Coordinates of C-alpha atoms and ligand atoms in Angstrom, one line a residue:
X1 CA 199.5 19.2 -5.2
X2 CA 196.7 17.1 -6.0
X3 CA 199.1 13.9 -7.2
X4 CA 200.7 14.7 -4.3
X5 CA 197.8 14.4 -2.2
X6 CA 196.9 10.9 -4.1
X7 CA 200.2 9.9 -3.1
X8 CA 199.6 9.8 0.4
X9 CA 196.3 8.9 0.0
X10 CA 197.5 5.5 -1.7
X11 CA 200.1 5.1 0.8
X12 CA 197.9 5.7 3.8
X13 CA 195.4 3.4 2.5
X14 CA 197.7 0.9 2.4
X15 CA 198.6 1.0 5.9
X16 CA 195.4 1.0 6.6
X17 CA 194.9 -2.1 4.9
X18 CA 197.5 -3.8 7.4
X19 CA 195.6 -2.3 10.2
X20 CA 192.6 -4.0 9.1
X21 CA 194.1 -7.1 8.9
X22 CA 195.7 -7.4 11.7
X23 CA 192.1 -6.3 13.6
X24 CA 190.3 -8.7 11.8
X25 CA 193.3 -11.6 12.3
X26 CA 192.4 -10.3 16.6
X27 CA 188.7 -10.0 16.2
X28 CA 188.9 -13.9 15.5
X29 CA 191.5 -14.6 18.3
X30 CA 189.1 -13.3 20.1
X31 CA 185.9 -15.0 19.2
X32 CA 186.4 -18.2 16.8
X33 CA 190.0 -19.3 17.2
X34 CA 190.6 -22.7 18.4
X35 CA 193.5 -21.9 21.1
X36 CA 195.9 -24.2 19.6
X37 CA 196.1 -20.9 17.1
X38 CA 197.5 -18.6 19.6
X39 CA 201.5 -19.0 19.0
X40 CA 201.2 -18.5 15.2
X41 CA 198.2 -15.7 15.5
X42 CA 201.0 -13.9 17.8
X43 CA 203.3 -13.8 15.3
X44 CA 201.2 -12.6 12.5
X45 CA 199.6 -9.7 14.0
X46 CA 203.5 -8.9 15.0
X47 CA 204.4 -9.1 11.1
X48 CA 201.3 -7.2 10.3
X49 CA 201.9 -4.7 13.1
X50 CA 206.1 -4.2 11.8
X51 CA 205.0 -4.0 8.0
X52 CA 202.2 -1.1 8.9
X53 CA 204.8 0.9 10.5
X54 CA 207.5 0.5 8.7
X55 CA 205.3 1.5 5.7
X56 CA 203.6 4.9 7.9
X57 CA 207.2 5.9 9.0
X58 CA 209.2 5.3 6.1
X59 CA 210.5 8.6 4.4
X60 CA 208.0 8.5 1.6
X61 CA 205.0 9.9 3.9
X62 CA 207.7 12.4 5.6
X63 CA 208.5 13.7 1.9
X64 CA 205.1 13.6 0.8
X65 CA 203.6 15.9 4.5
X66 CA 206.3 18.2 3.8
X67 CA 205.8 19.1 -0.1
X68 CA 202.2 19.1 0.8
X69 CA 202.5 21.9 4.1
X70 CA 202.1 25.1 1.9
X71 CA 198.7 23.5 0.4
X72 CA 197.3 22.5 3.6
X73 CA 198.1 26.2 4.8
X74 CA 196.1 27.6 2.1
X75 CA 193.2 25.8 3.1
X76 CA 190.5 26.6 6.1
X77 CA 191.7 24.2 9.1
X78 CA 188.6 22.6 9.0
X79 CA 188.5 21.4 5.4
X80 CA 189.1 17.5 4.7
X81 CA 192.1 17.9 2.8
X82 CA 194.2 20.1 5.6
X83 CA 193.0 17.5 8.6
X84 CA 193.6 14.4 6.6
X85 CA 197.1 16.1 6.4
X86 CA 197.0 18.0 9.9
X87 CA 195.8 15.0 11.4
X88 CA 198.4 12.5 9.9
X89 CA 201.5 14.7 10.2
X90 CA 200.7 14.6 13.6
X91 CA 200.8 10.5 14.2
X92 CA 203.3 10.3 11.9
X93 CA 205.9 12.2 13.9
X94 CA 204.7 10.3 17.2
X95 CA 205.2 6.9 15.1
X96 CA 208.6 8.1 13.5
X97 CA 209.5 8.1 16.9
X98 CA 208.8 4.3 18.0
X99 CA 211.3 1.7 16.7
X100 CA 209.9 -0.8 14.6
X101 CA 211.0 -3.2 16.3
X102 CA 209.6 -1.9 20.0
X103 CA 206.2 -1.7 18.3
X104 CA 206.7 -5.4 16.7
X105 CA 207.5 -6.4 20.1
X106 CA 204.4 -4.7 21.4
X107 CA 201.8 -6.3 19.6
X108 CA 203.5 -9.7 19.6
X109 CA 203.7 -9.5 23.4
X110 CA 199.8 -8.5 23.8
X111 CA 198.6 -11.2 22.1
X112 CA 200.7 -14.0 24.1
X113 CA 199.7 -11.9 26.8
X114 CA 195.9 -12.0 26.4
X115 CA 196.1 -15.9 25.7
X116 CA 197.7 -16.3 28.8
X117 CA 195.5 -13.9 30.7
X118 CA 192.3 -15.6 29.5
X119 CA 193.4 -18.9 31.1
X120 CA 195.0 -17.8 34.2
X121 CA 191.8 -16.0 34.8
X122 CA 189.7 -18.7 35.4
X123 CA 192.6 -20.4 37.7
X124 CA 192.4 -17.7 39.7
X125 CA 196.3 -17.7 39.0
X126 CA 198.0 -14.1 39.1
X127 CA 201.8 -16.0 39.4
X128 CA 201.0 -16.8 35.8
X129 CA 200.3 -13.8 34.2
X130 CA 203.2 -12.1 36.7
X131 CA 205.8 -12.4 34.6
X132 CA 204.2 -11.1 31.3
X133 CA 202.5 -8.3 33.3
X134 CA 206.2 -7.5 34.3
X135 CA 207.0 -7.0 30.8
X136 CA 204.0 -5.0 29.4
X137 CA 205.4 -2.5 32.2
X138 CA 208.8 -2.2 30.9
X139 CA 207.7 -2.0 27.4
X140 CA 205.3 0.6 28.3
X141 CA 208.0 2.8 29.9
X142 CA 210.3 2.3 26.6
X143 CA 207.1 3.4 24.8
X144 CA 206.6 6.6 27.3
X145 CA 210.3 7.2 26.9
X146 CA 210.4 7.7 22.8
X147 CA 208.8 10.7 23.8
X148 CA 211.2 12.7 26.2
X149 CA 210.5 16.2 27.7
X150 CA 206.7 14.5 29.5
X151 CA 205.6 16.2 32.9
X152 CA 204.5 12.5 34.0
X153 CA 205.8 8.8 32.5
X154 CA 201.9 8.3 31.8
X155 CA 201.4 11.5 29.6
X156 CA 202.6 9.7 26.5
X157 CA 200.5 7.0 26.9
X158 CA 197.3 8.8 27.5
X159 CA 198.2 11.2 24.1
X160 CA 198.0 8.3 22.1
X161 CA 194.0 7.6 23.5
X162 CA 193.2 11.0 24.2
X163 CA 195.1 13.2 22.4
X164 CA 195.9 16.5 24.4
X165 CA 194.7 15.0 28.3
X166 CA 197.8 14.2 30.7
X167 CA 198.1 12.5 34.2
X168 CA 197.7 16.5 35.8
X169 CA 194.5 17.8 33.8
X170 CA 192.8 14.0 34.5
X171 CA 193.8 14.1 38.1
X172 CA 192.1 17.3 38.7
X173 CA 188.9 16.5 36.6
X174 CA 189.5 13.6 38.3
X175 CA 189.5 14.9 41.7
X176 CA 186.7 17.3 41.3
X177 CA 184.2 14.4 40.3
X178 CA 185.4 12.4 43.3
X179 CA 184.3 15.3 45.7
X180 CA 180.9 14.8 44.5
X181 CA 180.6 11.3 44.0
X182 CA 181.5 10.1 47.3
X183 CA 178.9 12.0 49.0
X184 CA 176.6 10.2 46.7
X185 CA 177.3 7.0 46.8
X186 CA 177.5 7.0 51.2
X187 CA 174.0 8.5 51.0
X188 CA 172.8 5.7 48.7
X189 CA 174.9 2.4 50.0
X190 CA 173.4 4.0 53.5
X191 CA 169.8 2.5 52.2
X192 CA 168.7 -0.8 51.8
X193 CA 169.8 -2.0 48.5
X194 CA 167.3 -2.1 45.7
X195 CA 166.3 -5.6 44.6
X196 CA 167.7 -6.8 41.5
X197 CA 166.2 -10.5 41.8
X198 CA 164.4 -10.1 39.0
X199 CA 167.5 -9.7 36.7
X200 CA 168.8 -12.8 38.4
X201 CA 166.4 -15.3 36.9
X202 CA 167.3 -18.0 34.2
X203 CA 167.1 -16.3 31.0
X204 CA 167.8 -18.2 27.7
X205 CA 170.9 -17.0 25.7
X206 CA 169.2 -17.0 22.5
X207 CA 166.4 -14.8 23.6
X208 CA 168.6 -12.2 25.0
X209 CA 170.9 -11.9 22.1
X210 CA 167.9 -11.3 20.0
X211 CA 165.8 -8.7 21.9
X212 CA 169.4 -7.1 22.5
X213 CA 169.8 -6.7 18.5
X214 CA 166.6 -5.6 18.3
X215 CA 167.1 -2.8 20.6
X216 CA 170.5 -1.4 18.8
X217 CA 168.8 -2.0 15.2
X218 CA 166.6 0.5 16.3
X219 CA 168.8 3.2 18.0
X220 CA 170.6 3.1 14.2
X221 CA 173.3 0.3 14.3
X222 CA 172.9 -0.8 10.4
X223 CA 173.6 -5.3 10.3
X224 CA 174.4 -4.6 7.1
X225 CA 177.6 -2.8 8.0
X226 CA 178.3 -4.9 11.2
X227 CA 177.4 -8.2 13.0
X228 CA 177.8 -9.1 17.0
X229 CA 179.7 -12.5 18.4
X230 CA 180.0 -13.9 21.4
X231 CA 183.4 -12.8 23.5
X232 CA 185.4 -12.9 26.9
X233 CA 185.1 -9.3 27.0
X234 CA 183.2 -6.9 24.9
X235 CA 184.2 -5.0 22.2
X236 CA 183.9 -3.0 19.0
X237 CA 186.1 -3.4 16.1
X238 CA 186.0 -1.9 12.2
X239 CA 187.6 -3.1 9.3
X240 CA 186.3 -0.5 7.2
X241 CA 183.1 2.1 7.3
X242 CA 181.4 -1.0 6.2
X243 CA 182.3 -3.5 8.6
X244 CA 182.2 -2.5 12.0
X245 CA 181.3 -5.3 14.1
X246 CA 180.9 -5.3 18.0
X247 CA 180.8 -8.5 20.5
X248 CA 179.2 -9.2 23.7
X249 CA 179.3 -11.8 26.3
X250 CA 175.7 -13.6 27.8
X251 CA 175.3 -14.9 31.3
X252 CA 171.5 -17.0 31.6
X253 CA 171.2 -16.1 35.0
X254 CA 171.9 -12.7 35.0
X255 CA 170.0 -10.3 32.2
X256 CA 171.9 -7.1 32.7
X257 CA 175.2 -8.7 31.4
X258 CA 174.5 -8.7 27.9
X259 CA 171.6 -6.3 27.4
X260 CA 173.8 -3.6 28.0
X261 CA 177.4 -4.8 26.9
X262 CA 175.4 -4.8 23.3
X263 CA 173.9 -1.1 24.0
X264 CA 177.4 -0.2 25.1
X265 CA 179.4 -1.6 21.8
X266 CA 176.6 -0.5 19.6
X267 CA 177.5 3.0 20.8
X268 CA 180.9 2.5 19.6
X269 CA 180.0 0.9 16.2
X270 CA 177.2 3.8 15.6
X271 CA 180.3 6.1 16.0
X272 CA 182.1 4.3 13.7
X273 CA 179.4 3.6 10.8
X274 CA 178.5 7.3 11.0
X275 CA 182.1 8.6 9.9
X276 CA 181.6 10.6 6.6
X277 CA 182.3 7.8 3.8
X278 CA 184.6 10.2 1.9
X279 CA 187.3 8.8 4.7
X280 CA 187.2 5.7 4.2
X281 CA 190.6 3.9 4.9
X282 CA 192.6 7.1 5.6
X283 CA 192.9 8.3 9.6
X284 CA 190.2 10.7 10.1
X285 CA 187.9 7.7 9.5
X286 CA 187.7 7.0 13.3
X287 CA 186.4 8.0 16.7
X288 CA 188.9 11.0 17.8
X289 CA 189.6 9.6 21.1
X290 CA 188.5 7.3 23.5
X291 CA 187.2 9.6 25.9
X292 CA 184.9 10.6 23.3
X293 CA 184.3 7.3 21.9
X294 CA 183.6 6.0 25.5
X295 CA 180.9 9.2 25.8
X296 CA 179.1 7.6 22.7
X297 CA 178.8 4.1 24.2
X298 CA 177.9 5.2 27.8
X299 CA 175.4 7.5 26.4
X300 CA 173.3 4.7 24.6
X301 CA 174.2 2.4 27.4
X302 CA 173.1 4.5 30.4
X303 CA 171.9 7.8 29.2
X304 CA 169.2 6.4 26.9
X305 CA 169.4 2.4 27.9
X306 CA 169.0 3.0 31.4
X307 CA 166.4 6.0 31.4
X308 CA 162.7 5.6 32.7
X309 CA 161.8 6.8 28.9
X310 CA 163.2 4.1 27.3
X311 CA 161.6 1.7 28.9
X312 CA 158.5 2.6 29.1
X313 CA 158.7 1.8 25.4
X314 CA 160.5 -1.4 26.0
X315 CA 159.7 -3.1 28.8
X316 CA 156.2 -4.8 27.4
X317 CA 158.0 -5.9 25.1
X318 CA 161.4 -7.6 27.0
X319 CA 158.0 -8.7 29.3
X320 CA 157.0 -10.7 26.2
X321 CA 159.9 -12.1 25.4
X322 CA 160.7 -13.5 29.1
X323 CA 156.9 -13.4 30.4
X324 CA 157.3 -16.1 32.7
X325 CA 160.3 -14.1 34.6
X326 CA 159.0 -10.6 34.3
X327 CA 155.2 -10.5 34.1
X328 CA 154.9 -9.7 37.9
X329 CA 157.4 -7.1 37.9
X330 CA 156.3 -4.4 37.4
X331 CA 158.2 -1.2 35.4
X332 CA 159.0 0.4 38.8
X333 CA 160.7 -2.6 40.1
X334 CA 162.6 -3.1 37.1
X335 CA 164.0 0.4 36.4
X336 CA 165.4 0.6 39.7
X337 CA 166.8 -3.3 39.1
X338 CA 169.1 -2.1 36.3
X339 CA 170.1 1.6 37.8
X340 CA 170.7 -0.5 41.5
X341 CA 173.8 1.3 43.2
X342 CA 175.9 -1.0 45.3
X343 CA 179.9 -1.2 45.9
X344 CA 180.2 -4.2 43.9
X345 CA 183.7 -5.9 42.5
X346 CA 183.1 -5.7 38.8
X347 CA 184.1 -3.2 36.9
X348 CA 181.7 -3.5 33.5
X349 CA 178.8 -4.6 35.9
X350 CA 179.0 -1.4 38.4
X351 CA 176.0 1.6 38.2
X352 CA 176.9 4.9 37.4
X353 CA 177.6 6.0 40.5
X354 CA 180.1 3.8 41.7
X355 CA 181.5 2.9 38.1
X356 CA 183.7 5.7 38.0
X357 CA 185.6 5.0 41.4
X358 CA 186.5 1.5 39.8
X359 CA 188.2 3.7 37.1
X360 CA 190.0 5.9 39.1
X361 CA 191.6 3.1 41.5
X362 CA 192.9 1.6 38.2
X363 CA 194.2 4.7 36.8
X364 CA 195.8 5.8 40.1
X365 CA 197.1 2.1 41.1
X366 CA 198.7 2.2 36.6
X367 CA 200.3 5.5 37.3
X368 CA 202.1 3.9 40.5
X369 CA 203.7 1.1 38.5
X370 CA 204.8 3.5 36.1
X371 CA 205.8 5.9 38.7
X372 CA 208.1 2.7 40.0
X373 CA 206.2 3.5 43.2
X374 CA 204.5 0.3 43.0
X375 CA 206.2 -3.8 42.4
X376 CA 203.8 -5.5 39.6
X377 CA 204.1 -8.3 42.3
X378 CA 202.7 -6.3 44.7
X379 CA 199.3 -5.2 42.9
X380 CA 197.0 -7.5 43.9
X381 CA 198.0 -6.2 47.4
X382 CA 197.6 -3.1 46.3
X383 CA 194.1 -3.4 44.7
X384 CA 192.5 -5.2 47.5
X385 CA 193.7 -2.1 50.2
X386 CA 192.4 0.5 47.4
X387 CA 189.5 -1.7 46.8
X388 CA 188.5 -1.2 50.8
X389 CA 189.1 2.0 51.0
X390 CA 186.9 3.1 48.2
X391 CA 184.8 0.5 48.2
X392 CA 184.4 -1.0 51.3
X393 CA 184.8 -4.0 50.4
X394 CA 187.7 -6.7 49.5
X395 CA 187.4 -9.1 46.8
X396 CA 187.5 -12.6 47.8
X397 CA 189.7 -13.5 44.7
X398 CA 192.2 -12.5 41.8
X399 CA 189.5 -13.7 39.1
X400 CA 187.0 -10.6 40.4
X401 CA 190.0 -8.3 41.5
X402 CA 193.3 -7.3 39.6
X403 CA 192.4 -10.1 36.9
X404 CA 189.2 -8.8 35.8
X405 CA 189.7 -6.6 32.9
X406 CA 191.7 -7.5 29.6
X407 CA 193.6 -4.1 29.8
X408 CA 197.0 -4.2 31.5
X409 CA 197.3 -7.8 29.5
X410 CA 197.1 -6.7 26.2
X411 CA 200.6 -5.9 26.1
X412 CA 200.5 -2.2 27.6
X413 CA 199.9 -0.8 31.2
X414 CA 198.8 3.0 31.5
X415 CA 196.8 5.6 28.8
X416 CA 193.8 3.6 28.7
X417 CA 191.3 3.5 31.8
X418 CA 190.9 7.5 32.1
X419 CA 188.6 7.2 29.1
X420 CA 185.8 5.5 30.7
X421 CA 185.3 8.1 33.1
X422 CA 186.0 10.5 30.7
X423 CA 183.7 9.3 28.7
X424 CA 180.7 9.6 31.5
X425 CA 181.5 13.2 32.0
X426 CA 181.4 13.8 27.8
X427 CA 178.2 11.5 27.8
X428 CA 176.2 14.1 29.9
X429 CA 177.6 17.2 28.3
X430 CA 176.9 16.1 24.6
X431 CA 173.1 14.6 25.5
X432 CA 172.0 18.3 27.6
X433 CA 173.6 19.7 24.2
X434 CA 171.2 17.4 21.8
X435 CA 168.5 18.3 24.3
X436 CA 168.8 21.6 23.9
X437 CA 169.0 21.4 20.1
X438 CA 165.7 18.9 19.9
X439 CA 163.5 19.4 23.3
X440 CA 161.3 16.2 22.3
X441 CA 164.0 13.9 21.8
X442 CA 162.8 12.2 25.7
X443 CA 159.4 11.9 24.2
X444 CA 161.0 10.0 21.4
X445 CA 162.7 7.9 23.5
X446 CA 159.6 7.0 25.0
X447 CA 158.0 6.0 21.7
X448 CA 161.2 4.0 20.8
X449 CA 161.8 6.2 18.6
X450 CA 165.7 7.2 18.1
X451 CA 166.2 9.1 14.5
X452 CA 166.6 12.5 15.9
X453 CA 169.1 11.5 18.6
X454 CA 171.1 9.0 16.2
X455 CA 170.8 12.0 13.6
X456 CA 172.1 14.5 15.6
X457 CA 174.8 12.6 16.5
X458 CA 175.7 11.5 13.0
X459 CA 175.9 15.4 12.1
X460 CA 177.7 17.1 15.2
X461 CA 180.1 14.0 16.3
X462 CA 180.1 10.8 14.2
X463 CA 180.5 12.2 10.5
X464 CA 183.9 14.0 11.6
X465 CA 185.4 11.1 13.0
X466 CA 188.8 12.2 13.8
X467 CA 188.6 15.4 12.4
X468 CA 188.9 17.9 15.3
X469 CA 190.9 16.5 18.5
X470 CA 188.0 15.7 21.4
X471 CA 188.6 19.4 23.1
X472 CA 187.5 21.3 19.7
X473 CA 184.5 18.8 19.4
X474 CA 183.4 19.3 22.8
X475 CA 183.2 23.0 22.4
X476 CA 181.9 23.0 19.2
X477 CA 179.3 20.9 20.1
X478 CA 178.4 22.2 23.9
X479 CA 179.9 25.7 23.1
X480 CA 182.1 24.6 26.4
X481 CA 185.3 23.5 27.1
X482 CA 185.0 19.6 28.9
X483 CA 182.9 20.1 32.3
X484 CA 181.7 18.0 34.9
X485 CA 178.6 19.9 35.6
X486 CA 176.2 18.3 32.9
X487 CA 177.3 14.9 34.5
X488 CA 177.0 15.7 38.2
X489 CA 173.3 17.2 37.4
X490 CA 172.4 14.2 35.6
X491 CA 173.3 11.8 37.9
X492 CA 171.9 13.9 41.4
X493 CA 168.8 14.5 39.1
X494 CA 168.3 10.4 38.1
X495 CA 169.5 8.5 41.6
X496 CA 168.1 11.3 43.9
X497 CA 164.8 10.7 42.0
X498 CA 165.2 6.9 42.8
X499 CA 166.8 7.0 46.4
X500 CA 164.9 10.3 47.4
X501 CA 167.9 12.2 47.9
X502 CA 167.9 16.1 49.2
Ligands
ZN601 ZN1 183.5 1.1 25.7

């Protein structure tokens, strides 16, 4: 049993090794490639992409699950050995069931897709990106429909980033957050609007980069296993448990941009470098969903980057950095700068509160075009009437409406957005958890100080990577199933402290 075990272990870690090329061949696209590389970088990430299936649904990993299912019975379920098997049998039979060549297609379309998208963006041109939009829908239905016998077209699609969640049990967690929010956000939008000037100021690129390092350095991102560049839109990648690298984007005249993207993709990478090393290369060595990957970024974004505590320890110090822009303000001003609540148009920049209606709009207006309910051609229609309705307001362009995230042009439209919000709720319900385990960890905080949070983390979510599926973690962690009470308490507890609300 044990060769057969190295079998698969050498086979896996092979396709793993495609993987990793093919993320490092689109971490460059995405930050150093001249875009004369675009047509040929398409195609290699498609050759990539077809070799790493083939190899992962060939018969030889079939044979090798099946010899090896009396051995992973005899073990305790939560041993390495029966989840590294567990946990592959189970992507293997939903990659078995992809063509090769519908997966090929996939990637190969995404990447002409994202070139495409990041120039039509700043045209302002949605008639460009139309017709590839058109076709990430249609190969997202062939994807949803290698999987027959789904309640919704979307439940495929959200299985593959969060494994056990479809369209019914999102909508109602869904639902039940939007009871409370909206409440929330009329009280507070029914105020004056905090003043946020002070974010607004010219602030040099190289200066923020740098006090934003500092910052993750010390909540436990190790440089020596990662690195941040500059990017169109933010993200965390990993070649191995050594390399996980994260990017960020910088705008000089607004400081929030940047400060947080890099707390947000540090949350991510932390996840990522904290994977038990014994992994490495084989599928448990990653985040276990990305509603539970989001909870890790949006906790060290917003839980701990946006609290009172942390700057209390930080503030004198961005003050020094920038002291001709922030020595009058003082820490009052500027904690209620970064947690201002407004209906805004951007997605990545929005507060808490209002953050998670941008997510549900996209996830309800996603399910539509799957549904067929709703004409690609017709979404930017679509989005500006949603966008009123929830937001009050319309956007005066495509560039800050339907063409401001990378998502739906990466080659694939549905299974992604529910994460973010899931993400928020998982945020709250792991941190009461690690409060409850280590009272002084917001006297920590305080102190800058982050080695009992980052620790905790390490030992109750990031060393199991994607050991247990996100449900089991949640409860083992919070002893609950997934709840939105930690979240609603946290946020009527922070914004009714800064808007005075009853
Ligand atoms: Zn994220």
């Amino acid at each position: 049993m044990e060769k057969k075990l190295d079998q698969l272990k050498q086979r896996l870690l092979e396709v793993n090794d495609l993987n990793a090329a093919a993320a490092l061949l689109y971490w460059d696209q995405s930050t150093y490639m001249p875009p004369g590389g675009a047509p040929a970088r398409a195609r290699q990430l498609a050759t990539l992409q077809r070799l790493a299936h083939e190899k992962f649904t060939g018969p030889a990993i079939g044979k090798l699950l099946d010899a090896l299912r009396p051995y992973e019975e005899s073990l305790p379920y939560e041993s390495d050995d029966a989840s590294l098997i567990r946990v592959t049998r189970r992507l293997y039979e939903r990659e078995v069931k992809v063509p090769t060549e519908l997966a090929a297609e996939m990637s190969r379309h995404g990447a002409e897709s994202y070139q495409v998208w990041t120039e039509a963006r700043p045209d302002n041109d949605f008639e460009r990106v139309l017709p590839y939009l058109e076709k990430s829908l249609d190969l997202s239905r062939q994807l949803a429909d290698c999987f027959p016998g789904y309640d919704h077209i979307a439940d495929p699609l959200i299985a593959y980033s969060d494994y056990g969640m479809t369209v019914a049990t999102v909508a109602q967690v869904f639902g039940e957050l939007r009871e409370h929010l909206v409440p929330i956000v009329q009280a507070i939008t029914a105020q004056p609007p905090a003043d946020d000037s002070c974010l607004r100021l010219l602030y040099a690129e190289d200066q923020q980069l740098a006090f934003g390092v500092d910052v993750i350095e010390r909540f436990g991102y190790d440089l020596k296993r990662g690195r941040q560049d500059k990017t169109h839109h933010p993200f965390e990648t990993k070649f191995s448990i050594g390399d996980v690298r994260i990017t960020t984007r910088v705008q000089e005249r607004f400081l929030a941009e940047a400060m947080f993207s890099t707390m947000h993709e540090a949350g991510h990478a932390m996840y990522e470098q904290g994977v038990n090393p014994a992994y490495e290369g084989l599928p448990l060595a990653r985040g276990t969903s990305s509603g539970m990957h989001e909870s890790q970024s949006r906790l060290w974004e917003n839980v701990v980057g946006r609290s009172r505590g942390f700057w209390v320890y930080f503030y004198s110090r961005l003050q020094q950095v920038f002291p001709e822009q922030l020595c009058e303000v003082p820490l009052d001003v500027f904690y209620k700068a970064i947690n201002k609540v407004e209906r805004s148009l951007i997605r990545t920049d929005a507060d808490e509160v209002t953050y998670n209606l941008h997510v549900m709009l996209r996830f309800d207006l996603e399910l539509a075009m799957l549904e067929g309910a709703l004409e690609v051609r017709d979404l930017p229609d679509a989005w500006r009437a949603r966008f009123e309705s929830d937001l009050g307001m319309a956007p005066p362009d495509h560039r800050d409406g339907v063409l401001q995230d990378v998502h739906w042009f990466m080659g694939q439209i549905g299974g992604v957005f529910q994460g973010y919000t899931l993400g928020n709720i998982i945020s709250a319900q792991v941190y009461e958890a690690a409060l409850k385990a280590h009272p002084a960890i917001p006297d920590e905080i305080e102190e800058g100080e982050f080695g009992t949070l980052h620790g905790w983390l390490s030992d109750n979510i990031y060393r199991h990577g994607r050991k247990f599926t996100a449900s089991e973690l949640i409860e083992r962690v919070t002893g609950q199933p997934l709840t939105i009470a930690p979240y609603i308490r946290y946020l009527k507890t922070k914004y009714g402290e800064l808007y005075n609300l009853r």
